[in-house]
Coordinates of C-alpha atoms in Angstrom, one line a residue:
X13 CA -14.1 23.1 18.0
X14 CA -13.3 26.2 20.1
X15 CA -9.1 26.4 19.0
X16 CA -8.8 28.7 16.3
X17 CA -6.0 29.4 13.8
X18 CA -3.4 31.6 15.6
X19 CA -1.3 35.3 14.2
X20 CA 1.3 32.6 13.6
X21 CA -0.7 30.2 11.7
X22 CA -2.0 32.3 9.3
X23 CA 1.6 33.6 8.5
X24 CA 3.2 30.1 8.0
X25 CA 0.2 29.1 5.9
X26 CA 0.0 32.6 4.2
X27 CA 4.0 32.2 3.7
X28 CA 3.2 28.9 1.6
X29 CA 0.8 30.6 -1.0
X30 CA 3.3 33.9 -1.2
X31 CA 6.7 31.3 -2.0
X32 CA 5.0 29.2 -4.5
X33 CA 3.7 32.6 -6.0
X34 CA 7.1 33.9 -6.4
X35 CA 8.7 30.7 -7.9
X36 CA 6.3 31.2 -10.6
X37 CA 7.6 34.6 -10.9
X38 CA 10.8 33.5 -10.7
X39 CA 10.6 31.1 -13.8
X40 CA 8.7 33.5 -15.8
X41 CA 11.7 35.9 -16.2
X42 CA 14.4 33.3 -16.0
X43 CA 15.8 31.2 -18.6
X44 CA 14.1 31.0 -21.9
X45 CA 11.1 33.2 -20.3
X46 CA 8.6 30.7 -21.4
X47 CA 8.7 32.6 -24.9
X48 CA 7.8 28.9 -26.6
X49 CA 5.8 25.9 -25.8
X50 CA 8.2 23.9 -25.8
X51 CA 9.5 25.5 -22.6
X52 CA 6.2 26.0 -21.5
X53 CA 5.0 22.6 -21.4
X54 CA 8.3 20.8 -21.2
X55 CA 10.9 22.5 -19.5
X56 CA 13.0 22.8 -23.1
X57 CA 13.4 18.9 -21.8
X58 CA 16.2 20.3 -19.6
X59 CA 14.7 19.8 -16.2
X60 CA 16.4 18.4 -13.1
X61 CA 16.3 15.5 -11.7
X62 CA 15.5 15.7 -8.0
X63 CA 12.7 18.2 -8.6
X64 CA 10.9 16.0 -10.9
X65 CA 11.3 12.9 -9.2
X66 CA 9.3 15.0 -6.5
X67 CA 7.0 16.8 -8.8
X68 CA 5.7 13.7 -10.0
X69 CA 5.3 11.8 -6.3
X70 CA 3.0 15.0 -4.9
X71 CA 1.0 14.9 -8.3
X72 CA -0.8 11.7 -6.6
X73 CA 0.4 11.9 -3.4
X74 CA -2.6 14.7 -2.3
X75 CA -4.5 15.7 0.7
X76 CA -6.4 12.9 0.4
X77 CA -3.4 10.9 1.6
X78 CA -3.1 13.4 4.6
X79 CA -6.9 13.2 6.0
X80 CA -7.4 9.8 4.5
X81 CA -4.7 7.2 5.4
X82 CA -4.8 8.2 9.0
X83 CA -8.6 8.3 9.3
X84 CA -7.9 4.6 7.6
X85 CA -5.5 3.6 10.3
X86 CA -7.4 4.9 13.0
X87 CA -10.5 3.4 12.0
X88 CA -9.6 -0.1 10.7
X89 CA -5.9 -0.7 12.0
X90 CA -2.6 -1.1 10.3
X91 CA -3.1 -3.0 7.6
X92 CA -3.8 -0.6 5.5
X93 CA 0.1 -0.1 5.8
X94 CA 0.6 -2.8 3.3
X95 CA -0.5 -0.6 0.1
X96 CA 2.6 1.8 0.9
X97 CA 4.8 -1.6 -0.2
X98 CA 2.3 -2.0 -3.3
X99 CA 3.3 1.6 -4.4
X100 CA 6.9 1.0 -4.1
X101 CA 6.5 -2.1 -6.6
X102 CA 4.7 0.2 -8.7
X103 CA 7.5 2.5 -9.4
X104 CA 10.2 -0.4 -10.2
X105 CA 7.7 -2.1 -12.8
X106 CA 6.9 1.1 -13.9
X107 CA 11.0 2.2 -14.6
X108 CA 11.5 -0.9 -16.6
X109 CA 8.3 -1.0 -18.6
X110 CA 6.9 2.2 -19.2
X111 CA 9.8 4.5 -19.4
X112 CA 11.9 2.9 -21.6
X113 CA 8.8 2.5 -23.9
X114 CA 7.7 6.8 -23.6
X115 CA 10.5 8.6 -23.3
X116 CA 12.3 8.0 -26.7
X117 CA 8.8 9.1 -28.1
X118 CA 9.1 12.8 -26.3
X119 CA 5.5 13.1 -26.3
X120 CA 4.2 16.4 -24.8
X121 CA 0.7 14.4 -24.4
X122 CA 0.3 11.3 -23.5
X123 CA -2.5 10.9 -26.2
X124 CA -0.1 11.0 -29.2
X125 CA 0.9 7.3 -28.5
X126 CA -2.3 6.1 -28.9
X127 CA -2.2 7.8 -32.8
X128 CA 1.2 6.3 -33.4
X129 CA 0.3 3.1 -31.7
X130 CA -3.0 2.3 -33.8
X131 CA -2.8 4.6 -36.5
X132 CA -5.8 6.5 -35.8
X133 CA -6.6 10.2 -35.0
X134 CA -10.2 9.2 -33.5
X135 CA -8.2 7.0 -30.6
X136 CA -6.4 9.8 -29.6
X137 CA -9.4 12.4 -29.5
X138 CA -11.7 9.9 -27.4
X139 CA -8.6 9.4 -25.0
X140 CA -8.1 12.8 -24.8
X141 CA -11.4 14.3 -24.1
X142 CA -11.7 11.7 -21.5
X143 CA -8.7 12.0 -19.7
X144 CA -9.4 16.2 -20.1
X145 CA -12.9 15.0 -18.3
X146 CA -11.7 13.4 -16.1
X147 CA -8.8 15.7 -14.8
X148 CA -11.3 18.6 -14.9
X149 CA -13.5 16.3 -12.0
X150 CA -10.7 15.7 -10.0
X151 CA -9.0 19.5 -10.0
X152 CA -12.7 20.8 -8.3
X153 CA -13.0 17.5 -5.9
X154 CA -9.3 18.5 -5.0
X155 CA -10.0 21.6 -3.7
X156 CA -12.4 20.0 -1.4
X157 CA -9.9 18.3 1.5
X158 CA -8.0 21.5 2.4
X159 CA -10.9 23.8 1.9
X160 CA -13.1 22.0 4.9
X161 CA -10.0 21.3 6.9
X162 CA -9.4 25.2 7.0
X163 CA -13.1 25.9 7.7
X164 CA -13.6 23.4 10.0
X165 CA -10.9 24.7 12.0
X166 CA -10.9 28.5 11.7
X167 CA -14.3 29.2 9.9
X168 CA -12.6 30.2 6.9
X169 CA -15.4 30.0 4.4
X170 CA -15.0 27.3 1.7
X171 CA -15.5 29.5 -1.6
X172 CA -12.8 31.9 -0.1
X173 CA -10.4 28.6 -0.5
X174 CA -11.8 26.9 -3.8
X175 CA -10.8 30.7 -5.3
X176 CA -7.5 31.0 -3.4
X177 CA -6.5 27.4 -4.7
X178 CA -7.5 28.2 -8.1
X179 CA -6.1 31.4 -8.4
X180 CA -2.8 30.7 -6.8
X181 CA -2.5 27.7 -9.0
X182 CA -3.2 29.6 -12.1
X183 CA -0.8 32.2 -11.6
X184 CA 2.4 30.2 -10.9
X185 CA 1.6 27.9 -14.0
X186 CA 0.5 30.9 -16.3
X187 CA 3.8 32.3 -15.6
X188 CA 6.5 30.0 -15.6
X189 CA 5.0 26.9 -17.0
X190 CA 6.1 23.3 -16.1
X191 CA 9.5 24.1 -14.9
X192 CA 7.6 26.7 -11.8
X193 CA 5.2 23.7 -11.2
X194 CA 7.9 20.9 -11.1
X195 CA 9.9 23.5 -8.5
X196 CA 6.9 24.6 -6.5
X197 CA 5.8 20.7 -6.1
X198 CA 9.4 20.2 -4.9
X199 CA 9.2 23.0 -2.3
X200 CA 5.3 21.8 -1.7
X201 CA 6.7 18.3 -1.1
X202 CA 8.7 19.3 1.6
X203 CA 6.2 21.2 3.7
X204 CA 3.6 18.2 3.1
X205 CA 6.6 16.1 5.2
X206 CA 7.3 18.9 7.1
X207 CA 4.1 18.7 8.6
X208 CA 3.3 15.3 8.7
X209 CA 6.8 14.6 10.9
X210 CA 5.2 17.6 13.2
X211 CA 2.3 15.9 14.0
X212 CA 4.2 12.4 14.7
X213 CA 7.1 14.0 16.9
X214 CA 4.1 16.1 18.8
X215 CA 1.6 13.6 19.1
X216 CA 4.2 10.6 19.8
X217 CA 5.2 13.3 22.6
X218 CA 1.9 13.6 24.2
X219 CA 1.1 9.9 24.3
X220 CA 4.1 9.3 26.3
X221 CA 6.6 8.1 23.2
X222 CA 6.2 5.2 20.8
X223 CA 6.5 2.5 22.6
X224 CA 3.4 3.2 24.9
X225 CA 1.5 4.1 21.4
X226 CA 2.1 1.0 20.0
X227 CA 1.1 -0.7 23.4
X228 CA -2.1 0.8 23.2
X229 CA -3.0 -0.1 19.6
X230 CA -2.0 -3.6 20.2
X231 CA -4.1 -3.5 23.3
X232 CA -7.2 -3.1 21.0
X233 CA -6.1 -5.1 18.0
X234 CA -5.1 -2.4 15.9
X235 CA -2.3 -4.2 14.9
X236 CA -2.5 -6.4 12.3
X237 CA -0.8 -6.8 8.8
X238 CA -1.2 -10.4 7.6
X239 CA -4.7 -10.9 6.0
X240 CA -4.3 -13.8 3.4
X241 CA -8.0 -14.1 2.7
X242 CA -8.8 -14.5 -0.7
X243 CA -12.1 -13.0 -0.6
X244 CA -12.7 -10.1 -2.9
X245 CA -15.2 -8.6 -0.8
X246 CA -12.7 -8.1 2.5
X247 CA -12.2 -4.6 3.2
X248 CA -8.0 -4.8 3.4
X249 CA -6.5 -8.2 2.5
X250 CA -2.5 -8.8 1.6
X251 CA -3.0 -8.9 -2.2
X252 CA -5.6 -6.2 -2.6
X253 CA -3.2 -3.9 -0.8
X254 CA 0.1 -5.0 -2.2
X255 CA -0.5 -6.5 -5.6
X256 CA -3.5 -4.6 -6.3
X257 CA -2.1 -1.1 -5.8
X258 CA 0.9 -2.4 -7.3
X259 CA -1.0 -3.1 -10.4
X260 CA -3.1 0.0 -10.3
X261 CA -0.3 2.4 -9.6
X262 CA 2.1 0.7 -12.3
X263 CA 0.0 2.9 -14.5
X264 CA 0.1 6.3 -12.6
X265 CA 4.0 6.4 -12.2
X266 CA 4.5 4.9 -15.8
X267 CA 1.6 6.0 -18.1
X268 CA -0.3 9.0 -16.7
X269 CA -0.1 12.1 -18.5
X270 CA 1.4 13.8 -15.6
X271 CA 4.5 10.9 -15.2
X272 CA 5.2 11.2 -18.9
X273 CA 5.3 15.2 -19.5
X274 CA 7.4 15.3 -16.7
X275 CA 10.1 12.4 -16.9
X276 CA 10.0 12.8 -20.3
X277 CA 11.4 17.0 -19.6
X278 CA 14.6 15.3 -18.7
X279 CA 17.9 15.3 -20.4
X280 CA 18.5 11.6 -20.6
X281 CA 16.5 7.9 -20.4
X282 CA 18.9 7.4 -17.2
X283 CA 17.2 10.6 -15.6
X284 CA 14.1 9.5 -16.9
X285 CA 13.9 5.8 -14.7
X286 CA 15.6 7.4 -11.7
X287 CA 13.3 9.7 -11.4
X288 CA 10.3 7.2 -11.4
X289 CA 12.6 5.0 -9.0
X290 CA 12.7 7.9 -6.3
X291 CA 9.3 7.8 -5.6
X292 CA 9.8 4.5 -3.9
X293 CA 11.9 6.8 -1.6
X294 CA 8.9 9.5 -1.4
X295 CA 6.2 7.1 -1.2
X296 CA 7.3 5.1 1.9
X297 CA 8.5 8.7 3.8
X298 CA 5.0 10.2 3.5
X299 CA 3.0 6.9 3.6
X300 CA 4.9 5.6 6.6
X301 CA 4.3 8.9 8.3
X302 CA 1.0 9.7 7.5
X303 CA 0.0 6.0 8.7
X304 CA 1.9 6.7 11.8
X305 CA 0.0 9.6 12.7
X306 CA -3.1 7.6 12.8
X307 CA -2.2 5.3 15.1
X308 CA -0.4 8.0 17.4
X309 CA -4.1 9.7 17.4
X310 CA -5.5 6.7 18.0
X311 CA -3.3 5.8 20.8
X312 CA -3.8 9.6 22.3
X313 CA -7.7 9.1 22.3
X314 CA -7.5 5.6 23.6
X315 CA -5.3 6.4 26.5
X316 CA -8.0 9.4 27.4
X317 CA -10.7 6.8 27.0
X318 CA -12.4 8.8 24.5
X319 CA -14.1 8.3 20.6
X320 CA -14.0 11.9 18.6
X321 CA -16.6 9.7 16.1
X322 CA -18.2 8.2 18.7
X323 CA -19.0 11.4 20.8
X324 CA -19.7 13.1 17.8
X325 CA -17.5 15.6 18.2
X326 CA -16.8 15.3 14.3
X327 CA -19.4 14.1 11.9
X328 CA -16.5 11.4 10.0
X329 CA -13.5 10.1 10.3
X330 CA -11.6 12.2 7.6
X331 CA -12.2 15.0 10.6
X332 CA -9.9 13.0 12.8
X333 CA -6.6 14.4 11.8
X334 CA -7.7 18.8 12.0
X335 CA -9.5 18.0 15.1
X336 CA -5.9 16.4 16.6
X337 CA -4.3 18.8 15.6
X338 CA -6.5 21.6 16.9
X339 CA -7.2 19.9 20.2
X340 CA -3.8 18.4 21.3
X341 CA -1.5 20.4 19.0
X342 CA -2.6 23.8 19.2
X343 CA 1.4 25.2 20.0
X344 CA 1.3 28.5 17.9
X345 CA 2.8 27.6 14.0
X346 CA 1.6 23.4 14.4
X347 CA -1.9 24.1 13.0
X348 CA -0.6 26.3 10.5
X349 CA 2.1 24.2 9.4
X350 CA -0.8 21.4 9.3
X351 CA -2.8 23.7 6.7
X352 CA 0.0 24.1 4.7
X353 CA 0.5 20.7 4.0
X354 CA -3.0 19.9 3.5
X355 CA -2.6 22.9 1.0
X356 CA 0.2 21.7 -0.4
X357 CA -1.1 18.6 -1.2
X358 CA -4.1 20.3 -2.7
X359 CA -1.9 22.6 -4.7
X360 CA 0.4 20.1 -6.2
X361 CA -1.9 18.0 -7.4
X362 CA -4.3 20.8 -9.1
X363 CA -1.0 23.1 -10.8
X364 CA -0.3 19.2 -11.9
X365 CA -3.8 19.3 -13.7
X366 CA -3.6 22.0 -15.5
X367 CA -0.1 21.9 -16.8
X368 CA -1.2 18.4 -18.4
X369 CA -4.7 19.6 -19.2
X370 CA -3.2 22.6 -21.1
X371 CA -0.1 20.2 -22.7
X372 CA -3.4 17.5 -24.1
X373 CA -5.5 20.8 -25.3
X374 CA -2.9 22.1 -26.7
X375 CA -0.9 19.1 -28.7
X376 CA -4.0 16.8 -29.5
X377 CA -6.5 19.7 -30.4
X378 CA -5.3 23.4 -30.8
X379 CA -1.4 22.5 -32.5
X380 CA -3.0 20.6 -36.0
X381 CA -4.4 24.3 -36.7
X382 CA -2.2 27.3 -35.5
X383 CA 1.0 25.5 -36.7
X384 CA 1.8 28.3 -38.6
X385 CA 1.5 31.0 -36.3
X386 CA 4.9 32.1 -34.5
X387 CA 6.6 30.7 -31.1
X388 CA 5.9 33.8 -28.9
X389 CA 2.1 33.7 -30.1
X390 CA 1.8 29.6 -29.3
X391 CA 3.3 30.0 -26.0
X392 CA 0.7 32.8 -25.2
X393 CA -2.1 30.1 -26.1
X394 CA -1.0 27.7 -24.3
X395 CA -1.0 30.5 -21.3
X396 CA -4.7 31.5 -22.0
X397 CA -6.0 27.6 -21.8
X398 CA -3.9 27.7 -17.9
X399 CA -6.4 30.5 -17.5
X400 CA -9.2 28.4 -18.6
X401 CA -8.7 25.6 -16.9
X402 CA -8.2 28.0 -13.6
X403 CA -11.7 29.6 -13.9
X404 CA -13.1 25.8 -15.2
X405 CA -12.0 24.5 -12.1
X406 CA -13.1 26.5 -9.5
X407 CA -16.0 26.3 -11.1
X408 CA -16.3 22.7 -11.0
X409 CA -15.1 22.9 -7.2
X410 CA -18.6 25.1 -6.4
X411 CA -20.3 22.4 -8.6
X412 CA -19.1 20.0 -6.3
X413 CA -19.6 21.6 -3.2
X414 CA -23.2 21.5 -3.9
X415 CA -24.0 17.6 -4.9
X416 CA -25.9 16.1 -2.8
X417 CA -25.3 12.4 -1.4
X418 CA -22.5 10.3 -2.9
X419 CA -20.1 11.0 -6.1
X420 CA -19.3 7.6 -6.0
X421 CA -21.9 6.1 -8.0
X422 CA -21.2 8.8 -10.9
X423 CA -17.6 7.7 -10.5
X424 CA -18.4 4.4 -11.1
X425 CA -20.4 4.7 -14.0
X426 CA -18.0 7.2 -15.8
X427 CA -15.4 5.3 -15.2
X428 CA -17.3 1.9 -16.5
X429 CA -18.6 4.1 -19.4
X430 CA -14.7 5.1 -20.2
X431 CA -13.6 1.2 -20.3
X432 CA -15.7 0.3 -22.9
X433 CA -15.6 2.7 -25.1
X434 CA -12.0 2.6 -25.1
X435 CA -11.8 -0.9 -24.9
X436 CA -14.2 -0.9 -28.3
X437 CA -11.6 1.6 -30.0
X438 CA -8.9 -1.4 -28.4
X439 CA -10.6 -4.0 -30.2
X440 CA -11.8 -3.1 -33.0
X441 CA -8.6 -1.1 -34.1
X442 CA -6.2 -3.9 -32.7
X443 CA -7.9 -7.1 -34.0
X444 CA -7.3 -6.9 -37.8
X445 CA -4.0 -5.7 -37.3
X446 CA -0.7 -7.8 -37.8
X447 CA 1.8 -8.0 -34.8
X448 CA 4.4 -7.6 -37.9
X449 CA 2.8 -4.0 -39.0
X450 CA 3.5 -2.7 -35.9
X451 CA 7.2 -0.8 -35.5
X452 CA 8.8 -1.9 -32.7
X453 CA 9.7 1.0 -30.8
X454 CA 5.8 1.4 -30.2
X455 CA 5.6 -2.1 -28.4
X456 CA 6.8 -2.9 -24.5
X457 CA 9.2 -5.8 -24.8
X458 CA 7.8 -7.0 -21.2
X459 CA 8.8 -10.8 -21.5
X460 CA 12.4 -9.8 -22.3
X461 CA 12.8 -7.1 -19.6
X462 CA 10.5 -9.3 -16.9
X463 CA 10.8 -12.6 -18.0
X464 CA 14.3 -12.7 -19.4
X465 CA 15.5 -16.4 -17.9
X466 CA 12.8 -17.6 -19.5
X467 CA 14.1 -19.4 -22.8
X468 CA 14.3 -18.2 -26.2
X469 CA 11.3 -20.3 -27.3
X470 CA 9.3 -19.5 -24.9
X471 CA 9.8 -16.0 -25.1
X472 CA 9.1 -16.1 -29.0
X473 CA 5.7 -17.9 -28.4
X474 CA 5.2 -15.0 -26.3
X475 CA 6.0 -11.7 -28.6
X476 CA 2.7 -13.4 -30.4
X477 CA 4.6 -12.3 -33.9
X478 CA 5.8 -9.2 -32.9
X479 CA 9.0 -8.1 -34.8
X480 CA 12.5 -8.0 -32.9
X481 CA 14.0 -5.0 -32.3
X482 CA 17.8 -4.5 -31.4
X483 CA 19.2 -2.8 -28.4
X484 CA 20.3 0.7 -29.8
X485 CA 22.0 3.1 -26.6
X486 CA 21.1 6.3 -27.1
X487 CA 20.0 9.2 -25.2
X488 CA 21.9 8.0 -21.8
X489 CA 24.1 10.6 -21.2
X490 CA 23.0 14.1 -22.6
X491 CA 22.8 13.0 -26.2
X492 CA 19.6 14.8 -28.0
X493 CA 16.6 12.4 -27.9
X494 CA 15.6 9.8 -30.4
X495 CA 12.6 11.5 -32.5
X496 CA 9.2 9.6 -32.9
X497 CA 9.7 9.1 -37.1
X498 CA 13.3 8.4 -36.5
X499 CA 15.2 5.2 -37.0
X500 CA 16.9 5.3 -33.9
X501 CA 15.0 3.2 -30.9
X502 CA 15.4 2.7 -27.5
X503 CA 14.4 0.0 -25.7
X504 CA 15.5 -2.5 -22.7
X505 CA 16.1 -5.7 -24.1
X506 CA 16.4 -7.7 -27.5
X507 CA 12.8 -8.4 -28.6
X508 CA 9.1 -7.0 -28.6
X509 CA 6.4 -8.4 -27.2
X510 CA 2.3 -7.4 -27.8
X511 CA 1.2 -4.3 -25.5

């Protein structure tokens, strides 16, 4: 690729790393000065609204969406457009079930329900040096998507980026905590649409305008949306995409560790679903245009009568996207503003990791034994394990880079290996237990809040012996939270029902 990264470029995309830097700044000296953890990990549960809702979309909304979902239209047609819908279930189902369930609770770490829930301090370590695993593997392979974009299109060396990423990361979240990562994802969300509406309004412009791009993809049976097959095995079908992702993502907007740090940092339970609501909003904006851009590259390269794979003038499809944007868009700022959103979406998503890795590490194993020690001292703990996690993660990101053929099959078999050992804890904890032992505030009344014209007998049958619990309002203005050993409980309807 000949096109290289204008004086321009590298200002717009060196302009992203400085403002996130000084937001960080910003937040260190501003407010409570992160002087305890519980502004350092939670925002003093005084956050706003709009930033969070936005925090937590580009916490799984990464560059992996930006190469991947056009590569996926380009390559296989628009089906794939169906998953954004399966997303946007997702963050309804998880408003009414999850949130109502966590945010009474305050956790700082996800893991503490899982103590409360079953009793048991060994459920909570296995979850959380899994989920500490796990997040560890996913900050380095993070760092991968913007890291070749950049190189591929200005031979900026890949280490040079894993250590920018880190480092840059690391510093905003080392000095003003979750409130600088929740306002540096909102300012990082923006550039991530920024650019993604760039490439659409360009590209759309050098095909000739929409209508001749959608021409041409129909021309070669690109479009298509409507795959009932019930076949497992099909690449895209209508219920893979929609009520598989809408199953899968339930989970991420509702349960993750980064959803429930962060909705959970606001000042009310009305904030709190809201928030999660949003991303219905965010997810079908960036979605819809990243999807776009696929099949505006598409149509560019099919009206030329050219393949960019099939040529091999890039080595896979994930290319497709830099090499557009290079080729077609190189108007001085474009591919700059393209690296910053591939950044951004890298950088989101990592400052994301380590403000939850440090909020696990600290509550679930370092809080049981400095308890005693003073605020100002806890809150620079907390800041050393940011540190940590930095230098642990561009160090898994070098690890990474060197593997040789596919991560997939050790993705497979950690994640298989994770299942079952936490579906033995599951089991083996849950089985001899009593629906009735179990306080009610810990349970998800999802027959009453999903099912609720369903009749009272039925729904009975269904709480399998659970013990009712009455509708108490609190916390829905700016009242102070329910606490975990409290009496008072939130939930959405009249009964409980098994988790």
């Amino acid at each position: 690729m000949e096109n290289t990264l204008g004086i321009l470029d590298w200002i717009v995309f060196t302009g992203l790393l400085v403002i996130s830097t000084c937001i960080g700044i910003y937040h260190a000296f501003s407010g409570g000065r992160q002087k305890t953890t519980r502004e350092f990990l939670v925002g003093n549960r005084e956050l706003t609204l709009f930033p969070v809702a936005i925090s937590i979309l580009v916490s799984f909304q990464s560059a992996i969406l930006i190469l991947g979902a056009p590569a996926e239209m380009y390559t296989k047609g628009t089906q794939y457009y169906l998953y954004t819908y399966g997303q946007i279930f997702a963050t309804f189902l998880a408003s009414v079930i999850y949130v109502p369930l966590f945010y009474p609770l305050k956790l700082t770490s996800v893991n503490e329900y899982l103590e409360l829930r079953f009793k048991s301090k060994a459920a909570k370590l296995v979850a959380t040096f899994i989920n500490i695993s796990a997040t560890i593997i996913y900050t380095g392979i993070a760092s991968f998507a913007p890291s070749t974009a950049l190189h591929a299109v200005s031979g900026f060396p890949e280490w040079i980026s894993f250590i920018v990423i880190g480092s840059v990361c690391t510093f905003y979240t080392f000095m003003g905590g979750l409130k600088a990562v929740v306002w540096v994802d909102a300012f990082q969300g923006v550039i991530m649409l920024a650019g993604l509406i760039a490439i659409v309004a360009q590209g759309t412009i050098s095909v000739g305008g929409f209508n001749k791009v959608w021409d041409l993809n129909k021309q070669c049976d690109k479009i298509n949306f409507w795959n009932f097959d019930p076949d497992p095995t099909v690449r895209h079908t209508f219920w893979a995409l929609v009520f598989g992702a809408m199953i899968s993502w339930t989970g991420t907007y509702g349960a993750s560790q980064q959803s429930i740090q962060r909705y959970s940092a606001l000042p009310s339970m009305k904030q709190a679903k809201i928030a999660v609501l949003l991303n219905s909003v965010g997810v079908f904006l960036l979605i819809t245009c990243a999807c776009i851009c696929g099949i505006v590259i598409f149509a560019y390269y099919a009206n030329a009568g050219v393949d960019p794979l099939s040529n091999g003038a890039i080595r896979n499809s994930n290319q497709i996207i830099p090499y557009f944007v290079m080729e077609v868009l190189g108007y001085p700022g474009i591919p700059g503003l393209f690296i910053a959103c591939l950044f951004s979406g890298a950088l989101s998503s990592i400052s994301s990791n380590y403000s939850s890795l440090c909020a696990m590490t600290w509550e679930d194993l370092l809080k049981p034994f400095l308890y005693n020690k003073s605020e100002q001292y806890k809150a620079w703990i907390t800041r050393l394990i940011v540190v940590f996690y930095g230098v642990l993660g561009v160090g898994v990101a070098f690890l990474v880079k060197n593997l040789g053929g596919t991560v997939l099959q050790g993705l497979i078999a950690g994640g298989l290996s994770s299942y079952i050992v936490t579906m033995w804890i599951g089991f083996a904890k849950y089985s001899p237990t009593n629906p009735e032992d179990v306080e009610p505030k810990y349970l998800i009344p999802i027959f009453d809040r999903l099912c609720c014209c369903l009749p009272e007998s039925v729904r009975r049958y269904l709480r399998c012996g659970a013990r009712r619990t009455s509708y108490v309002k609190v916390c829905n203005s700016g009242e102070s939270a329910c606490s975990v050993g409290g009496d008072a409980q939130v939930t959405n309807g009249l009964m409980a029902s098994k988790l």
